[in-house]
Amino acid sequence: MKSWTADAVPAGQLVLDRKRTSVTVPVTLPSGAAQGPTTWFTFALRFRVTFAEGGADRGSARVTASVNGGAAALVTLRSQADGVRVFHDGYLGGPRNTVTRDQTTDVVYENYVQTKGIRAGTGSFEISLEDRGALVQDIRIEPASGLYRTAADPEQLAISAPAQIDARVGEPVDLAYALSRRGERADRPVTVAAETAGGPIRLNREHTEYGSVGTGRTGSFQVIAAETGQYQIRLTAQGGYNQPTAVVLVVVKSARSSGNVVQLVAAGGLGLVGVAVLMSSRRRRHG
């Protein structure tokens, strides 16, 4: 479908370095342009980075892109003892987290644009280089970098959990949840993370990982509370275009009373003592 790319900009302006740190490309989106529900906008950032001599000892850099002020891309470059680490995680292009000793490397980043970045009329997208420590000699942006319109909607994750669970002090209780997804994109690994909002709440683990969602996933975390009260646990599904959350209220009551059992045992003990005394008394009389 239609695209707005950097090929309209002179090639010399697509080279970023310490002197030219950004390039702005004008775009005019059609009337009614919006992120979904039937038309979607993605952003592709493709470039070749050349590191400065001795760059492995020179701090870090970031290459970013935005559309009408809405974040569209982020690539992190960080020097370390064994080379330069290249990290990005575009939803469409997938994650990259590698270390290179080469003086040049190619980067391809693809993602959906933030909703606020899509609006009808005249606007722009900007690609910028932020270099801390002269790590980068230059980056050469490919003219195909830019904004693309598509009918393929992003995968949408959903997580459901009860609004409230009841617990008692010291007794484990299960917090169950369910994952579901829709969309035309490929299924991806997902992590369900659990986070407490303070208070004497303990979980048996902090997260659960799934290789895919498929037709749906279910799971649970075990919760143990040390004190009475009301506490919150936030569940977050991480790995899709969106990161849905569910907040669960945990209402903790006091531990179950064992008073009845104690009284019963005590009563039984007194009964046995009474029988023993009675039998002893009878023996003395018969003796």
PDB file of C-alpha atoms in Angstrom:
ATOM      1  CA  MET A   1       0.000   0.000   0.000  1.00  0.00           C
ATOM      2  CA  LYS A   2       1.023   3.672  -0.128  1.00  0.00           C
ATOM      3  CA  SER A   3       4.244   4.741   1.571  1.00  0.00           C
ATOM      4  CA  TRP A   4       6.113   7.917   2.566  1.00  0.00           C
ATOM      5  CA  THR A   5       9.852   7.277   2.458  1.00  0.00           C
ATOM      6  CA  ALA A   6      13.170   9.094   2.678  1.00  0.00           C
ATOM      7  CA  ASP A   7      13.872   8.738  -1.058  1.00  0.00           C
ATOM      8  CA  ALA A   8      12.554  12.293  -1.522  1.00  0.00           C
ATOM      9  CA  VAL A   9      15.539  13.622   0.451  1.00  0.00           C
ATOM     10  CA  PRO A  10      18.901  14.225  -1.275  1.00  0.00           C
ATOM     11  CA  ALA A  11      21.276  11.317  -0.607  1.00  0.00           C
ATOM     12  CA  GLY A  12      23.827  13.559   1.096  1.00  0.00           C
ATOM     13  CA  GLN A  13      21.309  14.476   3.795  1.00  0.00           C
ATOM     14  CA  LEU A  14      20.742  10.820   4.638  1.00  0.00           C
ATOM     15  CA  VAL A  15      24.230  10.526   6.125  1.00  0.00           C
ATOM     16  CA  LEU A  16      24.269  11.353   9.848  1.00  0.00           C
ATOM     17  CA  ASP A  17      27.380  12.033  11.888  1.00  0.00           C
ATOM     18  CA  ARG A  18      28.575  14.400  14.597  1.00  0.00           C
ATOM     19  CA  LYS A  19      27.901  17.425  12.366  1.00  0.00           C
ATOM     20  CA  ARG A  20      24.528  16.399  10.928  1.00  0.00           C
ATOM     21  CA  THR A  21      22.671  14.614  13.696  1.00  0.00           C
ATOM     22  CA  SER A  22      19.164  14.409  12.244  1.00  0.00           C
ATOM     23  CA  VAL A  23      17.120  14.459   9.051  1.00  0.00           C
ATOM     24  CA  THR A  24      13.470  15.471   8.730  1.00  0.00           C
ATOM     25  CA  VAL A  25      11.279  14.079   5.963  1.00  0.00           C
ATOM     26  CA  PRO A  26       7.958  15.846   5.232  1.00  0.00           C
ATOM     27  CA  VAL A  27       4.846  13.689   4.889  1.00  0.00           C
ATOM     28  CA  THR A  28       1.223  14.477   4.128  1.00  0.00           C
ATOM     29  CA  LEU A  29      -1.208  11.860   5.358  1.00  0.00           C
ATOM     30  CA  PRO A  30      -4.656  11.563   3.794  1.00  0.00           C
ATOM     31  CA  SER A  31      -7.911  12.759   5.292  1.00  0.00           C
ATOM     32  CA  GLY A  32      -9.123  10.472   8.043  1.00  0.00           C
ATOM     33  CA  ALA A  33      -5.673   8.957   8.653  1.00  0.00           C
ATOM     34  CA  ALA A  34      -5.608   7.135  11.986  1.00  0.00           C
ATOM     35  CA  GLN A  35      -3.998   4.100  13.543  1.00  0.00           C
ATOM     36  CA  GLY A  36      -6.674   1.428  12.974  1.00  0.00           C
ATOM     37  CA  PRO A  37      -9.117  -0.156  13.031  1.00  0.00           C
ATOM     38  CA  THR A  38      -8.927  -1.010   9.291  1.00  0.00           C
ATOM     39  CA  THR A  39      -5.822   0.880   8.119  1.00  0.00           C
ATOM     40  CA  TRP A  40      -2.532   0.782   9.996  1.00  0.00           C
ATOM     41  CA  PHE A  41       0.809   2.575   9.698  1.00  0.00           C
ATOM     42  CA  THR A  42       4.205   0.983  10.216  1.00  0.00           C
ATOM     43  CA  PHE A  43       7.693   2.439  10.230  1.00  0.00           C
ATOM     44  CA  ALA A  44      10.839   0.921   8.728  1.00  0.00           C
ATOM     45  CA  LEU A  45      14.302   2.151   9.663  1.00  0.00           C
ATOM     46  CA  ARG A  46      17.142   0.715   7.580  1.00  0.00           C
ATOM     47  CA  PHE A  47      20.707   1.961   7.803  1.00  0.00           C
ATOM     48  CA  ARG A  48      24.365   0.991   7.756  1.00  0.00           C
ATOM     49  CA  VAL A  49      26.451   2.188  10.689  1.00  0.00           C
ATOM     50  CA  THR A  50      30.218   2.663  10.512  1.00  0.00           C
ATOM     51  CA  PHE A  51      31.955   2.771  13.870  1.00  0.00           C
ATOM     52  CA  ALA A  52      34.837   5.112  14.597  1.00  0.00           C
ATOM     53  CA  GLU A  53      38.313   3.659  14.976  1.00  0.00           C
ATOM     54  CA  GLY A  54      38.616   2.373  18.522  1.00  0.00           C
ATOM     55  CA  GLY A  55      34.854   2.653  18.852  1.00  0.00           C
ATOM     56  CA  ALA A  56      34.670  -0.333  21.187  1.00  0.00           C
ATOM     57  CA  ASP A  57      36.051   1.955  23.919  1.00  0.00           C
ATOM     58  CA  ARG A  58      33.758   4.909  23.227  1.00  0.00           C
ATOM     59  CA  GLY A  59      30.524   4.888  25.177  1.00  0.00           C
ATOM     60  CA  SER A  60      27.156   4.457  23.505  1.00  0.00           C
ATOM     61  CA  ALA A  61      24.869   5.853  20.829  1.00  0.00           C
ATOM     62  CA  ARG A  62      21.202   5.730  19.873  1.00  0.00           C
ATOM     63  CA  VAL A  63      19.455   5.995  16.543  1.00  0.00           C
ATOM     64  CA  THR A  64      15.842   7.075  16.944  1.00  0.00           C
ATOM     65  CA  ALA A  65      12.914   7.873  14.694  1.00  0.00           C
ATOM     66  CA  SER A  66       9.623   9.633  15.371  1.00  0.00           C
ATOM     67  CA  VAL A  67       6.495  10.348  13.339  1.00  0.00           C
ATOM     68  CA  ASN A  68       4.737  13.611  14.208  1.00  0.00           C
ATOM     69  CA  GLY A  69       6.340  13.426  17.629  1.00  0.00           C
ATOM     70  CA  GLY A  70       5.279   9.819  18.278  1.00  0.00           C
ATOM     71  CA  ALA A  71       8.116   7.339  18.834  1.00  0.00           C
ATOM     72  CA  ALA A  72       8.635   4.996  15.887  1.00  0.00           C
ATOM     73  CA  ALA A  73      12.083   3.407  16.316  1.00  0.00           C
ATOM     74  CA  LEU A  74      14.930   2.980  18.785  1.00  0.00           C
ATOM     75  CA  VAL A  75      18.263   1.275  18.111  1.00  0.00           C
ATOM     76  CA  THR A  76      20.891   1.193  20.883  1.00  0.00           C
ATOM     77  CA  LEU A  77      24.626   0.861  20.190  1.00  0.00           C
ATOM     78  CA  ARG A  78      26.891   0.304  23.201  1.00  0.00           C
ATOM     79  CA  SER A  79      30.621  -0.290  23.323  1.00  0.00           C
ATOM     80  CA  GLN A  80      31.995  -3.029  25.547  1.00  0.00           C
ATOM     81  CA  ALA A  81      35.164  -5.050  25.957  1.00  0.00           C
ATOM     82  CA  ASP A  82      34.353  -7.587  23.237  1.00  0.00           C
ATOM     83  CA  GLY A  83      32.973  -5.190  20.610  1.00  0.00           C
ATOM     84  CA  VAL A  84      29.826  -3.117  20.085  1.00  0.00           C
ATOM     85  CA  ARG A  85      26.447  -4.407  21.208  1.00  0.00           C
ATOM     86  CA  VAL A  86      23.578  -3.699  18.822  1.00  0.00           C
ATOM     87  CA  PHE A  87      20.123  -3.924  20.375  1.00  0.00           C
ATOM     88  CA  HIS A  88      16.620  -3.239  19.095  1.00  0.00           C
ATOM     89  CA  ASP A  89      13.232  -4.915  19.318  1.00  0.00           C
ATOM     90  CA  GLY A  90      10.888  -3.842  16.559  1.00  0.00           C
ATOM     91  CA  TYR A  91       7.553  -5.597  16.697  1.00  0.00           C
ATOM     92  CA  LEU A  92       7.618  -6.548  13.008  1.00  0.00           C
ATOM     93  CA  GLY A  93      11.334  -7.079  12.520  1.00  0.00           C
ATOM     94  CA  GLY A  94      11.842  -8.955  15.776  1.00  0.00           C
ATOM     95  CA  PRO A  95      14.591  -8.455  18.378  1.00  0.00           C
ATOM     96  CA  ARG A  96      18.303  -8.188  17.737  1.00  0.00           C
ATOM     97  CA  ASN A  97      20.833  -8.340  20.534  1.00  0.00           C
ATOM     98  CA  THR A  98      24.279  -9.082  19.140  1.00  0.00           C
ATOM     99  CA  VAL A  99      27.894  -8.050  19.614  1.00  0.00           C
ATOM    100  CA  THR A 100      29.962  -7.172  16.553  1.00  0.00           C
ATOM    101  CA  ARG A 101      33.662  -6.477  16.042  1.00  0.00           C
ATOM    102  CA  ASP A 102      33.108  -5.360  12.448  1.00  0.00           C
ATOM    103  CA  GLN A 103      33.617  -1.710  11.606  1.00  0.00           C
ATOM    104  CA  THR A 104      30.270  -1.650   9.778  1.00  0.00           C
ATOM    105  CA  THR A 105      26.956  -3.379  10.385  1.00  0.00           C
ATOM    106  CA  ASP A 106      23.497  -3.202   8.826  1.00  0.00           C
ATOM    107  CA  VAL A 107      20.370  -2.561  10.878  1.00  0.00           C
ATOM    108  CA  VAL A 108      16.748  -3.229   9.923  1.00  0.00           C
ATOM    109  CA  TYR A 109      14.061  -2.129  12.377  1.00  0.00           C
ATOM    110  CA  GLU A 110      10.306  -2.342  11.724  1.00  0.00           C
ATOM    111  CA  ASN A 111       7.465  -1.448  14.027  1.00  0.00           C
ATOM    112  CA  TYR A 112       3.974   0.014  14.243  1.00  0.00           C
ATOM    113  CA  VAL A 113       3.838   3.765  14.819  1.00  0.00           C
ATOM    114  CA  GLN A 114       2.400   5.107  18.066  1.00  0.00           C
ATOM    115  CA  THR A 115      -1.244   6.102  17.761  1.00  0.00           C
ATOM    116  CA  LYS A 116      -0.514   9.767  18.495  1.00  0.00           C
ATOM    117  CA  GLY A 117       1.950   9.896  15.602  1.00  0.00           C
ATOM    118  CA  ILE A 118      -0.727   9.326  12.953  1.00  0.00           C
ATOM    119  CA  ARG A 119      -2.859  12.294  11.960  1.00  0.00           C
ATOM    120  CA  ALA A 120      -4.247  13.663   8.719  1.00  0.00           C
ATOM    121  CA  GLY A 121      -2.517  16.528   6.942  1.00  0.00           C
ATOM    122  CA  THR A 122       1.015  17.857   6.779  1.00  0.00           C
ATOM    123  CA  GLY A 123       3.569  16.382   9.163  1.00  0.00           C
ATOM    124  CA  SER A 124       6.987  14.774   9.177  1.00  0.00           C
ATOM    125  CA  PHE A 125       9.102  11.933  10.387  1.00  0.00           C
ATOM    126  CA  GLU A 126      12.548  12.513  11.856  1.00  0.00           C
ATOM    127  CA  ILE A 127      15.564  10.220  12.168  1.00  0.00           C
ATOM    128  CA  SER A 128      18.225  11.229  14.693  1.00  0.00           C
ATOM    129  CA  LEU A 129      21.640  10.125  15.927  1.00  0.00           C
ATOM    130  CA  GLU A 130      22.536  10.645  19.580  1.00  0.00           C
ATOM    131  CA  ASP A 131      26.193   9.780  20.099  1.00  0.00           C
ATOM    132  CA  ARG A 132      27.810   9.794  23.532  1.00  0.00           C
ATOM    133  CA  GLY A 133      31.559   9.303  23.239  1.00  0.00           C
ATOM    134  CA  ALA A 134      32.163   9.441  19.459  1.00  0.00           C
ATOM    135  CA  LEU A 135      31.270   5.781  18.992  1.00  0.00           C
ATOM    136  CA  VAL A 136      29.874   6.291  15.486  1.00  0.00           C
ATOM    137  CA  GLN A 137      31.711   7.585  12.447  1.00  0.00           C
ATOM    138  CA  ASP A 138      28.472   7.858  10.443  1.00  0.00           C
ATOM    139  CA  ILE A 139      25.204   6.146   9.618  1.00  0.00           C
ATOM    140  CA  ARG A 140      23.848   5.951   6.074  1.00  0.00           C
ATOM    141  CA  ILE A 141      20.074   5.796   5.998  1.00  0.00           C
ATOM    142  CA  GLU A 142      18.541   3.780   3.182  1.00  0.00           C
ATOM    143  CA  PRO A 143      15.983   5.697   1.103  1.00  0.00           C
ATOM    144  CA  ALA A 144      13.404   2.965   1.772  1.00  0.00           C
ATOM    145  CA  SER A 145      13.259   4.022   5.428  1.00  0.00           C
ATOM    146  CA  GLY A 146       9.931   5.581   6.220  1.00  0.00           C
ATOM    147  CA  LEU A 147       6.229   5.270   6.821  1.00  0.00           C
ATOM    148  CA  TYR A 148       4.087   2.513   5.280  1.00  0.00           C
ATOM    149  CA  ARG A 149       0.333   2.024   5.220  1.00  0.00           C
ATOM    150  CA  THR A 150      -1.041  -1.508   5.524  1.00  0.00           C
ATOM    151  CA  ALA A 151      -4.309  -3.366   6.042  1.00  0.00           C
ATOM    152  CA  ALA A 152      -2.654  -5.939   8.322  1.00  0.00           C
ATOM    153  CA  ASP A 153      -3.600  -5.171  11.889  1.00  0.00           C
ATOM    154  CA  PRO A 154      -1.130  -5.838  14.687  1.00  0.00           C
ATOM    155  CA  GLU A 155      -1.510  -8.774  16.976  1.00  0.00           C
ATOM    156  CA  GLN A 156      -3.565  -7.837  19.999  1.00  0.00           C
ATOM    157  CA  LEU A 157      -2.861  -9.602  23.270  1.00  0.00           C
ATOM    158  CA  ALA A 158      -5.454  -9.827  26.019  1.00  0.00           C
ATOM    159  CA  ILE A 159      -5.121 -11.039  29.592  1.00  0.00           C
ATOM    160  CA  SER A 160      -8.021 -11.794  31.895  1.00  0.00           C
ATOM    161  CA  ALA A 161      -8.002 -12.415  35.627  1.00  0.00           C
ATOM    162  CA  PRO A 162     -10.517 -12.122  38.477  1.00  0.00           C
ATOM    163  CA  ALA A 163     -11.041  -8.630  39.834  1.00  0.00           C
ATOM    164  CA  GLN A 164     -10.686  -9.995  43.385  1.00  0.00           C
ATOM    165  CA  ILE A 165      -9.459 -13.094  45.180  1.00  0.00           C
ATOM    166  CA  ASP A 166      -9.868 -13.922  48.880  1.00  0.00           C
ATOM    167  CA  ALA A 167      -7.065 -15.286  51.009  1.00  0.00           C
ATOM    168  CA  ARG A 168      -6.195 -16.044  54.604  1.00  0.00           C
ATOM    169  CA  VAL A 169      -2.988 -15.212  56.409  1.00  0.00           C
ATOM    170  CA  GLY A 170      -0.343 -17.857  55.823  1.00  0.00           C
ATOM    171  CA  GLU A 171      -2.452 -19.962  53.440  1.00  0.00           C
ATOM    172  CA  PRO A 172      -1.470 -20.140  49.742  1.00  0.00           C
ATOM    173  CA  VAL A 173      -4.129 -19.208  47.198  1.00  0.00           C
ATOM    174  CA  ASP A 174      -3.962 -19.413  43.396  1.00  0.00           C
ATOM    175  CA  LEU A 175      -4.317 -16.344  41.198  1.00  0.00           C
ATOM    176  CA  ALA A 176      -5.434 -17.704  37.817  1.00  0.00           C
ATOM    177  CA  TYR A 177      -5.233 -15.866  34.485  1.00  0.00           C
ATOM    178  CA  ALA A 178      -5.916 -16.519  30.797  1.00  0.00           C
ATOM    179  CA  LEU A 179      -4.155 -15.218  27.665  1.00  0.00           C
ATOM    180  CA  SER A 180      -5.711 -14.755  24.225  1.00  0.00           C
ATOM    181  CA  ARG A 181      -4.684 -13.059  20.993  1.00  0.00           C
ATOM    182  CA  ARG A 182      -6.042 -11.921  17.666  1.00  0.00           C
ATOM    183  CA  GLY A 183      -4.536 -10.402  14.561  1.00  0.00           C
ATOM    184  CA  GLU A 184      -2.818 -11.432  11.365  1.00  0.00           C
ATOM    185  CA  ARG A 185       0.765 -11.277  12.575  1.00  0.00           C
ATOM    186  CA  ALA A 186       2.811 -14.315  13.509  1.00  0.00           C
ATOM    187  CA  ASP A 187       2.414 -15.700  17.005  1.00  0.00           C
ATOM    188  CA  ARG A 188       5.300 -14.705  19.273  1.00  0.00           C
ATOM    189  CA  PRO A 189       6.745 -15.651  22.669  1.00  0.00           C
ATOM    190  CA  VAL A 190       4.972 -13.982  25.580  1.00  0.00           C
ATOM    191  CA  THR A 191       5.894 -13.414  29.210  1.00  0.00           C
ATOM    192  CA  VAL A 192       3.306 -12.928  31.951  1.00  0.00           C
ATOM    193  CA  ALA A 193       4.834 -10.888  34.768  1.00  0.00           C
ATOM    194  CA  ALA A 194       3.335 -10.449  38.244  1.00  0.00           C
ATOM    195  CA  GLU A 195       4.097  -7.415  40.379  1.00  0.00           C
ATOM    196  CA  THR A 196       2.923  -6.547  43.861  1.00  0.00           C
ATOM    197  CA  ALA A 197       2.171  -2.985  44.900  1.00  0.00           C
ATOM    198  CA  GLY A 198       3.900  -3.299  48.241  1.00  0.00           C
ATOM    199  CA  GLY A 199       2.579  -4.932  51.382  1.00  0.00           C
ATOM    200  CA  PRO A 200       3.258  -8.328  52.955  1.00  0.00           C
ATOM    201  CA  ILE A 201       2.424 -10.313  49.785  1.00  0.00           C
ATOM    202  CA  ARG A 202       4.694 -13.068  48.459  1.00  0.00           C
ATOM    203  CA  LEU A 203       4.492 -14.792  45.057  1.00  0.00           C
ATOM    204  CA  ASN A 204       5.933 -18.171  44.172  1.00  0.00           C
ATOM    205  CA  ARG A 205       7.602 -16.587  41.089  1.00  0.00           C
ATOM    206  CA  GLU A 206       7.814 -13.267  39.276  1.00  0.00           C
ATOM    207  CA  HIS A 207       6.959 -14.349  35.726  1.00  0.00           C
ATOM    208  CA  THR A 208       5.977 -17.204  33.413  1.00  0.00           C
ATOM    209  CA  GLU A 209       7.229 -17.557  29.839  1.00  0.00           C
ATOM    210  CA  TYR A 210       5.368 -19.070  26.881  1.00  0.00           C
ATOM    211  CA  GLY A 211       6.841 -19.903  23.492  1.00  0.00           C
ATOM    212  CA  SER A 212       3.574 -18.810  21.872  1.00  0.00           C
ATOM    213  CA  VAL A 213      -0.034 -18.008  22.730  1.00  0.00           C
ATOM    214  CA  GLY A 214      -1.723 -20.187  20.104  1.00  0.00           C
ATOM    215  CA  THR A 215      -5.448 -20.497  20.694  1.00  0.00           C
ATOM    216  CA  GLY A 216      -4.964 -19.390  24.296  1.00  0.00           C
ATOM    217  CA  ARG A 217      -2.961 -20.017  27.446  1.00  0.00           C
ATOM    218  CA  THR A 218      -3.912 -20.341  31.090  1.00  0.00           C
ATOM    219  CA  GLY A 219      -1.777 -20.272  34.196  1.00  0.00           C
ATOM    220  CA  SER A 220      -1.607 -19.119  37.781  1.00  0.00           C
ATOM    221  CA  PHE A 221       0.624 -17.605  40.436  1.00  0.00           C
ATOM    222  CA  GLN A 222       0.553 -18.728  44.055  1.00  0.00           C
ATOM    223  CA  VAL A 223      -0.024 -15.931  46.536  1.00  0.00           C
ATOM    224  CA  ILE A 224       0.744 -16.001  50.273  1.00  0.00           C
ATOM    225  CA  ALA A 225      -0.027 -13.070  52.574  1.00  0.00           C
ATOM    226  CA  ALA A 226       1.575 -12.461  55.962  1.00  0.00           C
ATOM    227  CA  GLU A 227      -0.965  -9.935  57.278  1.00  0.00           C
ATOM    228  CA  THR A 228      -4.629  -9.089  56.938  1.00  0.00           C
ATOM    229  CA  GLY A 229      -5.646  -6.262  54.632  1.00  0.00           C
ATOM    230  CA  GLN A 230      -6.251  -5.470  50.976  1.00  0.00           C
ATOM    231  CA  TYR A 231      -3.433  -5.548  48.445  1.00  0.00           C
ATOM    232  CA  GLN A 232      -3.032  -5.319  44.671  1.00  0.00           C
ATOM    233  CA  ILE A 233      -1.205  -7.509  42.178  1.00  0.00           C
ATOM    234  CA  ARG A 234      -0.642  -6.375  38.599  1.00  0.00           C
ATOM    235  CA  LEU A 235      -0.363  -8.953  35.812  1.00  0.00           C
ATOM    236  CA  THR A 236       1.202  -7.819  32.520  1.00  0.00           C
ATOM    237  CA  ALA A 237       1.443  -9.754  29.240  1.00  0.00           C
ATOM    238  CA  GLN A 238       4.658  -8.736  27.474  1.00  0.00           C
ATOM    239  CA  GLY A 239       5.613  -9.658  23.922  1.00  0.00           C
ATOM    240  CA  GLY A 240       2.944  -8.318  21.576  1.00  0.00           C
ATOM    241  CA  TYR A 241       2.239  -4.953  19.981  1.00  0.00           C
ATOM    242  CA  ASN A 242       0.292  -3.980  23.069  1.00  0.00           C
ATOM    243  CA  GLN A 243       1.049  -4.967  26.661  1.00  0.00           C
ATOM    244  CA  PRO A 244      -2.275  -5.547  28.422  1.00  0.00           C
ATOM    245  CA  THR A 245      -2.522  -5.567  32.200  1.00  0.00           C
ATOM    246  CA  ALA A 246      -4.947  -6.877  34.776  1.00  0.00           C
ATOM    247  CA  VAL A 247      -5.070  -5.583  38.352  1.00  0.00           C
ATOM    248  CA  VAL A 248      -6.302  -8.023  40.993  1.00  0.00           C
ATOM    249  CA  LEU A 249      -7.389  -7.065  44.503  1.00  0.00           C
ATOM    250  CA  VAL A 250      -6.312  -9.559  47.176  1.00  0.00           C
ATOM    251  CA  VAL A 251      -8.503  -9.431  50.293  1.00  0.00           C
ATOM    252  CA  VAL A 252      -6.703 -11.150  53.165  1.00  0.00           C
ATOM    253  CA  LYS A 253      -8.554 -12.291  56.270  1.00  0.00           C
ATOM    254  CA  SER A 254      -7.093 -13.634  59.504  1.00  0.00           C
ATOM    255  CA  ALA A 255      -5.896 -17.231  59.745  1.00  0.00           C
ATOM    256  CA  ARG A 256      -8.473 -19.915  60.423  1.00  0.00           C
ATOM    257  CA  SER A 257      -9.062 -20.281  64.165  1.00  0.00           C
ATOM    258  CA  SER A 258      -7.950 -23.553  65.774  1.00  0.00           C
ATOM    259  CA  GLY A 259      -9.729 -22.727  69.065  1.00  0.00           C
ATOM    260  CA  ASN A 260     -12.415 -25.390  68.666  1.00  0.00           C
ATOM    261  CA  VAL A 261      -9.823 -28.087  68.148  1.00  0.00           C
ATOM    262  CA  VAL A 262      -7.884 -26.964  71.229  1.00  0.00           C
ATOM    263  CA  GLN A 263     -11.017 -26.936  73.339  1.00  0.00           C
ATOM    264  CA  LEU A 264     -11.971 -30.403  72.130  1.00  0.00           C
ATOM    265  CA  VAL A 265      -8.574 -31.814  72.950  1.00  0.00           C
ATOM    266  CA  ALA A 266      -8.636 -30.126  76.343  1.00  0.00           C
ATOM    267  CA  ALA A 267     -12.091 -31.504  77.065  1.00  0.00           C
ATOM    268  CA  GLY A 268     -10.981 -34.977  76.044  1.00  0.00           C
ATOM    269  CA  GLY A 269      -7.949 -34.703  78.287  1.00  0.00           C
ATOM    270  CA  LEU A 270     -10.056 -33.703  81.259  1.00  0.00           C
ATOM    271  CA  GLY A 271     -12.369 -36.614  80.571  1.00  0.00           C
ATOM    272  CA  LEU A 272      -9.507 -39.063  80.632  1.00  0.00           C
ATOM    273  CA  VAL A 273      -8.208 -37.564  83.860  1.00  0.00           C
ATOM    274  CA  GLY A 274     -11.689 -37.880  85.374  1.00  0.00           C
ATOM    275  CA  VAL A 275     -11.936 -41.549  84.384  1.00  0.00           C
ATOM    276  CA  ALA A 276      -8.501 -42.231  85.872  1.00  0.00           C
ATOM    277  CA  VAL A 277      -9.445 -40.549  89.149  1.00  0.00           C
ATOM    278  CA  LEU A 278     -12.741 -42.453  89.287  1.00  0.00           C
ATOM    279  CA  MET A 279     -11.042 -45.803  88.678  1.00  0.00           C
ATOM    280  CA  SER A 280      -8.376 -45.017  91.285  1.00  0.00           C
ATOM    281  CA  SER A 281     -11.078 -44.129  93.817  1.00  0.00           C
ATOM    282  CA  ARG A 282     -12.929 -47.377  93.157  1.00  0.00           C
ATOM    283  CA  ARG A 283      -9.752 -49.418  93.645  1.00  0.00           C
ATOM    284  CA  ARG A 284      -9.138 -47.773  97.029  1.00  0.00           C
ATOM    285  CA  ARG A 285     -12.690 -48.540  98.187  1.00  0.00           C
ATOM    286  CA  HIS A 286     -12.509 -52.160  97.080  1.00  0.00           C
ATOM    287  CA  GLY A 287      -9.081 -52.517  98.598  1.00  0.00           C
TER     288      GLY A 287
END
